[in-house]
Short mmCIF file of C-alpha atoms and ligand atoms in Angstrom, two decimals:
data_model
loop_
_atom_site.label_atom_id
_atom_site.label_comp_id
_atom_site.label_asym_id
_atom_site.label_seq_id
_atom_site.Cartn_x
_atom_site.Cartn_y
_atom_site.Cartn_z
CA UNK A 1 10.73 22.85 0.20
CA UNK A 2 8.09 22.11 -2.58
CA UNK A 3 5.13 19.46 -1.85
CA UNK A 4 1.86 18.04 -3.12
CA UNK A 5 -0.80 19.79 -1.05
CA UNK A 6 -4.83 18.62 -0.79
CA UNK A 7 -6.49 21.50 -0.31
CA UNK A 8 -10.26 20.46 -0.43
CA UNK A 9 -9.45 20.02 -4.46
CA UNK A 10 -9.86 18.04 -7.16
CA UNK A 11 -6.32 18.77 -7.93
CA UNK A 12 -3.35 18.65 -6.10
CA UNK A 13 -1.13 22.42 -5.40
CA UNK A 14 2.47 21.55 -6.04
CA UNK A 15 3.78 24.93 -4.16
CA UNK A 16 6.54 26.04 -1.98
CA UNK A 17 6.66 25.24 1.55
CA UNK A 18 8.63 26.21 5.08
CA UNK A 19 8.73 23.54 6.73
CA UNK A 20 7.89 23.24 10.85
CA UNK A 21 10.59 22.48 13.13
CA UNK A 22 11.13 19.17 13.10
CA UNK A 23 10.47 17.56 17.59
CA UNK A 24 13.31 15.97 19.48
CA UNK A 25 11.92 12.33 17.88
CA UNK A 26 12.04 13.08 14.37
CA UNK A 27 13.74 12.58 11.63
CA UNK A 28 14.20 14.99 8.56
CA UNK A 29 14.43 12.84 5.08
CA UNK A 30 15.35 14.24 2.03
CA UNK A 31 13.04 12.08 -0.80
CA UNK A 32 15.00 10.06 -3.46
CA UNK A 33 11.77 8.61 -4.76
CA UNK A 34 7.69 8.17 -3.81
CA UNK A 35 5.30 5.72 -5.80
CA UNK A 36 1.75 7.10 -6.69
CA UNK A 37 -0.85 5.13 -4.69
CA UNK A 38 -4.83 4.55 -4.86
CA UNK A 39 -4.77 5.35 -1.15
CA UNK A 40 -3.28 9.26 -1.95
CA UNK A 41 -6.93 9.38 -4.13
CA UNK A 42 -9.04 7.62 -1.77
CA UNK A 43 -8.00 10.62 0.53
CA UNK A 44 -8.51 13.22 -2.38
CA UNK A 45 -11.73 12.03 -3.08
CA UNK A 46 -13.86 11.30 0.05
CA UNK A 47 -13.67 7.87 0.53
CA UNK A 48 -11.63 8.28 3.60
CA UNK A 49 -12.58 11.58 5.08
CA UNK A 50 -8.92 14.12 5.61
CA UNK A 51 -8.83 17.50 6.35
CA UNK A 52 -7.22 19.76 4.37
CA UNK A 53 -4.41 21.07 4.04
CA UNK A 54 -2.48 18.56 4.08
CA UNK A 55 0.88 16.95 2.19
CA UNK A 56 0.01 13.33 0.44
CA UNK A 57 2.43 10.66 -0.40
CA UNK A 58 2.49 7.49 1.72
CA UNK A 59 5.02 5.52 -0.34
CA UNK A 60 8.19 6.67 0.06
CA UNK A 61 12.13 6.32 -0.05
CA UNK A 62 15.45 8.61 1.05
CA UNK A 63 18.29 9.79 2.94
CA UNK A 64 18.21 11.01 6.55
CA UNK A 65 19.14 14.81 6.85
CA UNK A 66 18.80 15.27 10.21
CA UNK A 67 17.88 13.61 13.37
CA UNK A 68 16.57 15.20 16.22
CA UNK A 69 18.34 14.87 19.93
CA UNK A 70 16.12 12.00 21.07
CA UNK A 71 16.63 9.79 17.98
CA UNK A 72 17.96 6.64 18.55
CA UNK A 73 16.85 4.16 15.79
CA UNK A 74 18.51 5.93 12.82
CA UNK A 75 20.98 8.42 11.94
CA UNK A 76 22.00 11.07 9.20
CA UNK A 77 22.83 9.45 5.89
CA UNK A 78 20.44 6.25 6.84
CA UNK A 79 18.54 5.36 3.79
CA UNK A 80 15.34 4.70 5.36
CA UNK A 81 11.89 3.38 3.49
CA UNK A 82 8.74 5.35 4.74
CA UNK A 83 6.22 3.55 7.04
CA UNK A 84 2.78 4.54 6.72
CA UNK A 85 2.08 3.36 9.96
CA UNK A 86 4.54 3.95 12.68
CA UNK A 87 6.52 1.23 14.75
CA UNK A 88 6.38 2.22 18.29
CA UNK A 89 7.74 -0.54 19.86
CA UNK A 90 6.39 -0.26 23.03
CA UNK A 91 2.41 0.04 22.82
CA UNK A 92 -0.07 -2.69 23.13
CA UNK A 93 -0.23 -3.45 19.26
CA UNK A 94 3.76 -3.62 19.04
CA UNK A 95 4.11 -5.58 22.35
CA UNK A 96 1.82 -8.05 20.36
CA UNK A 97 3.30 -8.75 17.85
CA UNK A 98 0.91 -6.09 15.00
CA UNK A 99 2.93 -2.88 14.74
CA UNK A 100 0.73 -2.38 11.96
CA UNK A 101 -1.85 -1.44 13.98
CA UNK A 102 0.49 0.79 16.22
CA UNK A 103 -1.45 3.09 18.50
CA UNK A 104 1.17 5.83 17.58
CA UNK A 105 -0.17 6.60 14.07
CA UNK A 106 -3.18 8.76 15.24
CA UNK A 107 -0.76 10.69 16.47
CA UNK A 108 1.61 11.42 14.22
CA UNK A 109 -1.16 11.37 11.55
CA UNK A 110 -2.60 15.06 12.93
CA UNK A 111 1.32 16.75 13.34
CA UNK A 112 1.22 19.98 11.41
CA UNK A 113 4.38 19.69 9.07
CA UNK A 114 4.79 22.74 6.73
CA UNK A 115 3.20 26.30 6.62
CA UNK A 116 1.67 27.42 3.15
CA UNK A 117 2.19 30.86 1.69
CA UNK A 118 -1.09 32.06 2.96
CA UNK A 119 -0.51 30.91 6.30
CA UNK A 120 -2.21 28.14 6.41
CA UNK A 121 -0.16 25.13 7.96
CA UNK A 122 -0.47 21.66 6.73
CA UNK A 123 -0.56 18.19 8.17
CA UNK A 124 0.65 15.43 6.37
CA UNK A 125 -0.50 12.07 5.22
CA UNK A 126 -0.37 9.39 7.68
CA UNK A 127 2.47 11.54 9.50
CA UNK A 128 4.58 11.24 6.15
CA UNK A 129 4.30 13.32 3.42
CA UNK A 130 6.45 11.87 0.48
CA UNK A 131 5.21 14.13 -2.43
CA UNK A 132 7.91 16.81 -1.73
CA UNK A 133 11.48 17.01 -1.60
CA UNK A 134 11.80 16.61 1.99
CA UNK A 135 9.79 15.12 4.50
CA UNK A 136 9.47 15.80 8.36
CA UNK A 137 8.71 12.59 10.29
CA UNK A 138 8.57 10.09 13.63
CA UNK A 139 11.55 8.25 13.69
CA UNK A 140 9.21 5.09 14.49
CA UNK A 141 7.77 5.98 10.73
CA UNK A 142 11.03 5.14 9.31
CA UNK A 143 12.71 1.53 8.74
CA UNK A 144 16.69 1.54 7.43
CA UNK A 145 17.50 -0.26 5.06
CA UNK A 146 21.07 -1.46 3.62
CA UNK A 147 20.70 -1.89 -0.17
CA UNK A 148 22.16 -0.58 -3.38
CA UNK A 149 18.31 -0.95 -4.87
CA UNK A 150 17.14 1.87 -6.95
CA UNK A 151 15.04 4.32 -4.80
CA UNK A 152 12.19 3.93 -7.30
CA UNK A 153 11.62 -0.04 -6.52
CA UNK A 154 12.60 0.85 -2.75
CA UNK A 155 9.71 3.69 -2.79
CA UNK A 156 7.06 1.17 -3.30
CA UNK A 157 8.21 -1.48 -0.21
CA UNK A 158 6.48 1.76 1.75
CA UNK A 159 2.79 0.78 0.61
CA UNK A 160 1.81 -0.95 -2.32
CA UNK A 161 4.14 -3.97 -2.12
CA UNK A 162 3.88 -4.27 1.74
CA UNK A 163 0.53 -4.24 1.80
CA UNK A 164 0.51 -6.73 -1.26
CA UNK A 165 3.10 -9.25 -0.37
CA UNK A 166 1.85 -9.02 3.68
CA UNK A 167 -1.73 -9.67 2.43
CA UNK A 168 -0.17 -12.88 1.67
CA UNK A 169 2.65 -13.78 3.75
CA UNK A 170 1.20 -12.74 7.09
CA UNK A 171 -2.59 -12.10 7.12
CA UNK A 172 -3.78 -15.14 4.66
CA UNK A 173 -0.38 -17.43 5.33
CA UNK A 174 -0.81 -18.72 1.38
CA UNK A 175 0.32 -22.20 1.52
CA UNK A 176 2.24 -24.25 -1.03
CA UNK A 177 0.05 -25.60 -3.39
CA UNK A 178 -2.91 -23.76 -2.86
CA UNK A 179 -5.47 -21.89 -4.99
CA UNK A 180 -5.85 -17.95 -4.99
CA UNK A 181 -7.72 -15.04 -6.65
CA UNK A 182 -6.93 -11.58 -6.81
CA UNK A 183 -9.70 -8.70 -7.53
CA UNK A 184 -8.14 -6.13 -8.59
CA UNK A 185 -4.40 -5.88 -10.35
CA UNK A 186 -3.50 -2.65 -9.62
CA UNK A 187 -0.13 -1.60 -8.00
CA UNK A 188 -1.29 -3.33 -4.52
CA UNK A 189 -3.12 -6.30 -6.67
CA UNK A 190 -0.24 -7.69 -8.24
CA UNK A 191 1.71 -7.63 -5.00
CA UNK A 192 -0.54 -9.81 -3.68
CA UNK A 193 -0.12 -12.13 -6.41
CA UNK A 194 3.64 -12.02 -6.41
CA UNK A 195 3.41 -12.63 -2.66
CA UNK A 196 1.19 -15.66 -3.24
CA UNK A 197 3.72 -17.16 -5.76
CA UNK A 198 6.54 -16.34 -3.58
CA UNK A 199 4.71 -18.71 -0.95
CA UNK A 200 4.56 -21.45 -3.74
CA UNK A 201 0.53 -21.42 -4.43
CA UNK A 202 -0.11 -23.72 -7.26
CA UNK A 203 -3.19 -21.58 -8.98
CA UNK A 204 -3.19 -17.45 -9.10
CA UNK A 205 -6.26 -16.63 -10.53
CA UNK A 206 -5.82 -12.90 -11.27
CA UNK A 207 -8.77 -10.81 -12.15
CA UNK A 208 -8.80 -6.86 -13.57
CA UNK A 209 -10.98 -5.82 -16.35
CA UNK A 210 -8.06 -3.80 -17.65
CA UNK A 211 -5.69 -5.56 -20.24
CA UNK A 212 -2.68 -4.39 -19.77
CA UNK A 213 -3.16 -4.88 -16.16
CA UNK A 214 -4.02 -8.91 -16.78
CA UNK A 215 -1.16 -8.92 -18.67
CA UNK A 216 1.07 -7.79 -16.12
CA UNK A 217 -0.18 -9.95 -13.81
CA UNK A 218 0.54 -13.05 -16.19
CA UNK A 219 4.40 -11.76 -15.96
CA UNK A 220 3.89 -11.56 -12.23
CA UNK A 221 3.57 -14.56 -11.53
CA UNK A 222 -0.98 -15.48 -12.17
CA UNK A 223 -1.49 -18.34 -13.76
CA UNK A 224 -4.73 -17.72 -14.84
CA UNK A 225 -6.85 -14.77 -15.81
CA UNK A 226 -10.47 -13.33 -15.70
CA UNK A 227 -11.99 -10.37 -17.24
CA UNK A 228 -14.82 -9.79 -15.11
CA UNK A 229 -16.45 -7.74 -17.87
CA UNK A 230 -16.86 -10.73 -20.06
CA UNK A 231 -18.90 -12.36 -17.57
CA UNK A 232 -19.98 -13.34 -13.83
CA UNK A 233 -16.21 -13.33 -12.24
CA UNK A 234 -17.31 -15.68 -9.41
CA UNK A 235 -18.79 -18.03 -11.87
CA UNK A 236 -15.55 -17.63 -14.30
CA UNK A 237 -13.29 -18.69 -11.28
CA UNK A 238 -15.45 -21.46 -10.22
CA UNK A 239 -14.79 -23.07 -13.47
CA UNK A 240 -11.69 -22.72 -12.80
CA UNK A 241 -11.56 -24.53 -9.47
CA UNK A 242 -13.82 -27.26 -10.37
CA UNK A 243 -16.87 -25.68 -9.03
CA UNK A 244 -15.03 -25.67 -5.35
CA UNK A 245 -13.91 -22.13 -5.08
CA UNK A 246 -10.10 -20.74 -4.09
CA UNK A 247 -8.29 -21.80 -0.72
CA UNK A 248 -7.42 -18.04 -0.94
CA UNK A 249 -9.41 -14.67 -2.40
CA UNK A 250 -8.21 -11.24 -1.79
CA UNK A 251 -9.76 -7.93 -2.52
CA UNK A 252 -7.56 -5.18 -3.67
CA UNK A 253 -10.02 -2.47 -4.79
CA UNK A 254 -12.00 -1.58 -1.76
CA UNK A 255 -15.42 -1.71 -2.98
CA UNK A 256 -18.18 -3.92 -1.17
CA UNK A 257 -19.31 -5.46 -4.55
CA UNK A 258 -16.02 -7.35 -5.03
CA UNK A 259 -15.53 -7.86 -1.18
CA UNK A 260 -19.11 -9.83 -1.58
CA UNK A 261 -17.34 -11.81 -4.34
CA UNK A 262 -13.85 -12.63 -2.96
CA UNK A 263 -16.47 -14.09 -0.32
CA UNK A 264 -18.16 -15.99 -3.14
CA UNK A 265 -15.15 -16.76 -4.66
CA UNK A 266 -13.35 -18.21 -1.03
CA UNK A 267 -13.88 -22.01 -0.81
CA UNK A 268 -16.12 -23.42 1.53
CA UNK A 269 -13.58 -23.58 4.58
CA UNK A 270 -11.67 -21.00 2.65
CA UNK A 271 -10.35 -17.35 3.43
CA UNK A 272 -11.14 -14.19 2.11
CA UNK A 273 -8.77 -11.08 2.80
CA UNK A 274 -10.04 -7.29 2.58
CA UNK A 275 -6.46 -5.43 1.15
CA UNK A 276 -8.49 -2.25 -0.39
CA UNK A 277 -10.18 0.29 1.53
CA UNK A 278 -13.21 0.63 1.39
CA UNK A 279 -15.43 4.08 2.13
CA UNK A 280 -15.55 4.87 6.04
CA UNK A 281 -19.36 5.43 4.93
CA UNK A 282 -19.94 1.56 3.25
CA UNK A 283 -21.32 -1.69 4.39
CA UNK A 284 -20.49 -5.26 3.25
CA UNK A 285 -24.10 -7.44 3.28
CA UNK A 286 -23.27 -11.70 3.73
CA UNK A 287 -25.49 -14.10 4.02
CA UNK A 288 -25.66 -14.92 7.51
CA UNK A 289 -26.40 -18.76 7.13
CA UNK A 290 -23.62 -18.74 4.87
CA UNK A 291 -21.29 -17.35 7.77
CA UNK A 292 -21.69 -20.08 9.60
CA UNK A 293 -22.29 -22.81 7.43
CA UNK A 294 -19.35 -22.22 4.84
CA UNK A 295 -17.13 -21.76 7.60
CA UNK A 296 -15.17 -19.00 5.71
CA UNK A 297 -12.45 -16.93 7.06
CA UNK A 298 -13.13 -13.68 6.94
CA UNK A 299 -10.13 -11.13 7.21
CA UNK A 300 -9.12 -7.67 7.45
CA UNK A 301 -5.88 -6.44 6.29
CA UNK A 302 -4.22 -3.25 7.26
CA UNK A 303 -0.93 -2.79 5.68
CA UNK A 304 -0.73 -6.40 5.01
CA UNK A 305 -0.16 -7.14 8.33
CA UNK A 306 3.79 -6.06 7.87
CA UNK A 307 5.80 -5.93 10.95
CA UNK A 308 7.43 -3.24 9.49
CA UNK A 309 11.00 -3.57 11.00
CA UNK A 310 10.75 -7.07 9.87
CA UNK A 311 9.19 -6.90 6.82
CA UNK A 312 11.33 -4.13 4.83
CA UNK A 313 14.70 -6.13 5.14
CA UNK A 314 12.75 -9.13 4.34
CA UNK A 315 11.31 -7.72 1.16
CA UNK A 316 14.24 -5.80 0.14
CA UNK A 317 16.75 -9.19 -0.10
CA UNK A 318 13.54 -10.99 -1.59
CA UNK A 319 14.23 -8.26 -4.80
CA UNK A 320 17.65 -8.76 -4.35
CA UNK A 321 17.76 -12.34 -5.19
CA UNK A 322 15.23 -12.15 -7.58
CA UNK A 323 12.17 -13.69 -6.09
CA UNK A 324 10.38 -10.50 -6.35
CA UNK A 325 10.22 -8.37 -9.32
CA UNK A 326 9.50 -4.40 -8.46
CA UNK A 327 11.08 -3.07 -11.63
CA UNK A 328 7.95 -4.50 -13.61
CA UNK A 329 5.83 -2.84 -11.35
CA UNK A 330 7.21 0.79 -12.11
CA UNK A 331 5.19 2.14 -15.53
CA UNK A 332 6.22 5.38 -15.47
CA UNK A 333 8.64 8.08 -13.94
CA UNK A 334 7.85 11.94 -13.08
CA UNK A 335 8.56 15.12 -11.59
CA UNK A 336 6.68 16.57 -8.93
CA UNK A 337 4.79 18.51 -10.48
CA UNK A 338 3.03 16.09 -12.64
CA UNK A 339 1.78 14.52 -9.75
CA UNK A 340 -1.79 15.28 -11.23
CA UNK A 341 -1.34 13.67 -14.47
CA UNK A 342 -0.33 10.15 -12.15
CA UNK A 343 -3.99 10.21 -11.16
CA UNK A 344 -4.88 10.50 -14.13
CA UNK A 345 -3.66 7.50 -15.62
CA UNK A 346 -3.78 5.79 -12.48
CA UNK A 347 -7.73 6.21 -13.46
CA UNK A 348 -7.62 5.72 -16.86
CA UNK A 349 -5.52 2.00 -16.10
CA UNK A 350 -2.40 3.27 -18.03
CA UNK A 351 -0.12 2.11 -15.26
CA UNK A 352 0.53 -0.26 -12.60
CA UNK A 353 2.69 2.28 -10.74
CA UNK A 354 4.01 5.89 -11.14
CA UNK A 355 6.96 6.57 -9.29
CA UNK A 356 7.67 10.31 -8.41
CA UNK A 357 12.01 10.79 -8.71
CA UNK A 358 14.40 13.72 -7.61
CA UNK A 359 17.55 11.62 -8.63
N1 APR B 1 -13.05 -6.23 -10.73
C1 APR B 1 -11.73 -6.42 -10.79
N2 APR B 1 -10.84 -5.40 -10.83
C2 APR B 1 -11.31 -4.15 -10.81
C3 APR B 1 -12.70 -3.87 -10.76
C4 APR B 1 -13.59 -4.98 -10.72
N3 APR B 1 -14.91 -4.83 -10.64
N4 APR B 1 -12.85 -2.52 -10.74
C5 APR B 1 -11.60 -1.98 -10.79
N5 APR B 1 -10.68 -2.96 -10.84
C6 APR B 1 -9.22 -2.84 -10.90
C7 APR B 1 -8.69 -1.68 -11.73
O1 APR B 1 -8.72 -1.95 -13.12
C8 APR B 1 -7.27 -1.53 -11.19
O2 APR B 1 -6.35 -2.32 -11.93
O3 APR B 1 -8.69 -2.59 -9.61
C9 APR B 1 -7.37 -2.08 -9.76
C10 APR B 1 -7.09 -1.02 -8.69
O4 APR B 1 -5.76 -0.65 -8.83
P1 APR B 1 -5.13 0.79 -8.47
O5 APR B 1 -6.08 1.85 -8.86
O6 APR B 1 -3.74 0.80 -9.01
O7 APR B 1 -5.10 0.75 -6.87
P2 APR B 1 -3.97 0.24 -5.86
O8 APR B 1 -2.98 1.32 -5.63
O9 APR B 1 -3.49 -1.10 -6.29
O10 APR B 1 -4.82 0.11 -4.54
C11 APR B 1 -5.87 -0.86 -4.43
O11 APR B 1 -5.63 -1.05 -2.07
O12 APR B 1 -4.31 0.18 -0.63
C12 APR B 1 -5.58 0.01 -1.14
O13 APR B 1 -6.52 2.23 -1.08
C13 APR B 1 -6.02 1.23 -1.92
O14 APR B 1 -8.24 0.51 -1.99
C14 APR B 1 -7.08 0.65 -2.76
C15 APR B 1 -6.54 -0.74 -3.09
ZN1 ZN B 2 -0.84 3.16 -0.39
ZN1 ZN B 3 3.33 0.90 18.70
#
């Protein structure tokens, strides 16, 4: 098969592959579609420490190829969406109610997937894979779905819009009528805000110093927006609120600057959500009288706390009827092998998402 490989690079080597035999719990999927994601960088460059080799793409969509002798959940010719985080179903997380914290994902995370042609055999990212043709995986890392979406909207239900809409839906629990920032309107960023206007919030404050990016988020669904290079962003959306601050603020970048001013930017009483992730090596510095006496919600949000096997039908019928718009969300479609240039303009703000197609 051909894949996207890190190999301690700046670049990704798109390359041919043999893949590993697949265990008596996975699942082989052939890819119709994966988006491009921050996260795939974040790994590339050092913010989240990965050894290489290893196959990236976290985002993904296809058809089910084969199914090994222990599978159960799914079957060949199940179009399944790629969960970054496995679904156990039976570990402490799962029994409670936050598969997206499922103790099987360090796990799968470390399986070695392919061997190179030098020998060399790679893992894959977060026990997926999705920049290749093919993809070797859990079966707990897969959720089926029964749509006639294109695989290209479907793709980004794995990450981006998951983590955006869950951010939300299920770690803020945005309320009808509230108030709500979002730092940062990347592919995750306006997720979030079409997640808060899905739950009926009166205000979406959307802020990106990137045009085009403000400008999708106005189709999204923000009502208002803030270029935070024109001037202090907490002070901008303070005028906006009357000097009171949001009910809601979410950071979708992952730096501790902006996490400091979704903080400031949270209400007193308020909530402020962590969506991007930040460097394993950074620190976040509040004010510790504030802490108390603001009595501000502070959250972390991993994979916007998505029950997966939940969540994926539920998003899926909510682009169905209409209520959430994922063809807007797809800038640009390419091959493979110009997985490279997606960083690229993911960088450069050309795009809210590149999808990667085989169809
Ligand atoms: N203030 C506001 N927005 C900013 C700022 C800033 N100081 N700096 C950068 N941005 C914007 C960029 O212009 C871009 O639109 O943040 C956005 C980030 O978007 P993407 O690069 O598309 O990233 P995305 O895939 O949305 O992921 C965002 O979520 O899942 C995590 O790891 C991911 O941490 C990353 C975050
Ligand atoms: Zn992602
Ligand atoms: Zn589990």
């Amino acid at each position: 098969m051909r894949a996207a490989i890190f190999t301690g690079e700046t670049k990704l080597s798109v390359e041919d592959v043999t893949s590993i035999e697949p265990g008596p719990n996975d699942v082989v999927v052939r890819i119709g579609a994966s988006g491009v994601c921050h996260s795939d960088l974040s790994f590339m460059n050092g913010t989240i420490a990965m050894p290489p080799p290893c196959i990236l793409g976290h985002e993904g969509t296809g058809i089910i190829e084969w199914a090994g002798p222990e599978v159960t959940r799914v079957k060949v010719g199940d179009h399944v969406v790629a969960s970054f985080v496995p679904s156990c179903g039976h570990c402490f997380w799962c029994l409670n109610g936050q598969s997206n914290l499922c103790s099987l994902g360090e796990e799968t995370m470390l399986k070695p997937k392919a061997t190179r042609g030098d020998g060399s055999v790679a893992i894959s990212l977060t026990g997926l894979g999705t920049f290749a043709d093919q993809m070797t995986a859990h079966e707990a890392s897969v959720v089926k779905v029964d749509t006639d979406l294109p695989d290209e909207q479907l793709a980004l239900i794995g990450c981006g819009v998951t983590t955006g809409v869950g951010a939300a839906l299920n770690t803020a629990q945005v309320t009808p009528g509230s108030s709500v920032t979002v730092i940062g309107c990347g592919g995750v960023g306006q997720a979030v805000i079409q997640g808060a206007r899905i739950a009926g919030a009166a205000r979406i404050i959307a802020v990106d110093p990137v045009e085009l990016k403000r400008k999708a988020a106005e189709q999204l669904g923000a009502t208002d927006l803030v270029d935070p290079s024109a001037g202090d962003a907490i002070a901008q959306v303070q005028a906006l609120t009357g000097g009171r601050g949001v009910d809601y603020a979410f950071e979708v970048i992952g730096l501790p600057d902006t996490i400091v001013q979704a903080y400031e930017m949270a209400r007193r009483g308020g909530t402020a959500v962590v969506v991007g992730m930040p460097r394993m090596d950074s620190s976040v510095t509040l004010g510790g009288f504030s802490l108390f006496y603001a009595e501000k919600k502070l959250l972390g949000c991993v994979y916007g706390s998505a029950q997966v096997r939940r969540d994926f039908p539920r998003f899926v019928e909510l682009v169905e009827t209409g209520r959430l718009n994922l063809a807007d969300m797809v800038s640009r479609r390419i091959g493979l092998d110009e997985v490279n240039d997606a960083f690229r303009a993911m960088v450069a703000g050309e795009v809210i998402r590149s999808v990667i197609t085989h169809t």
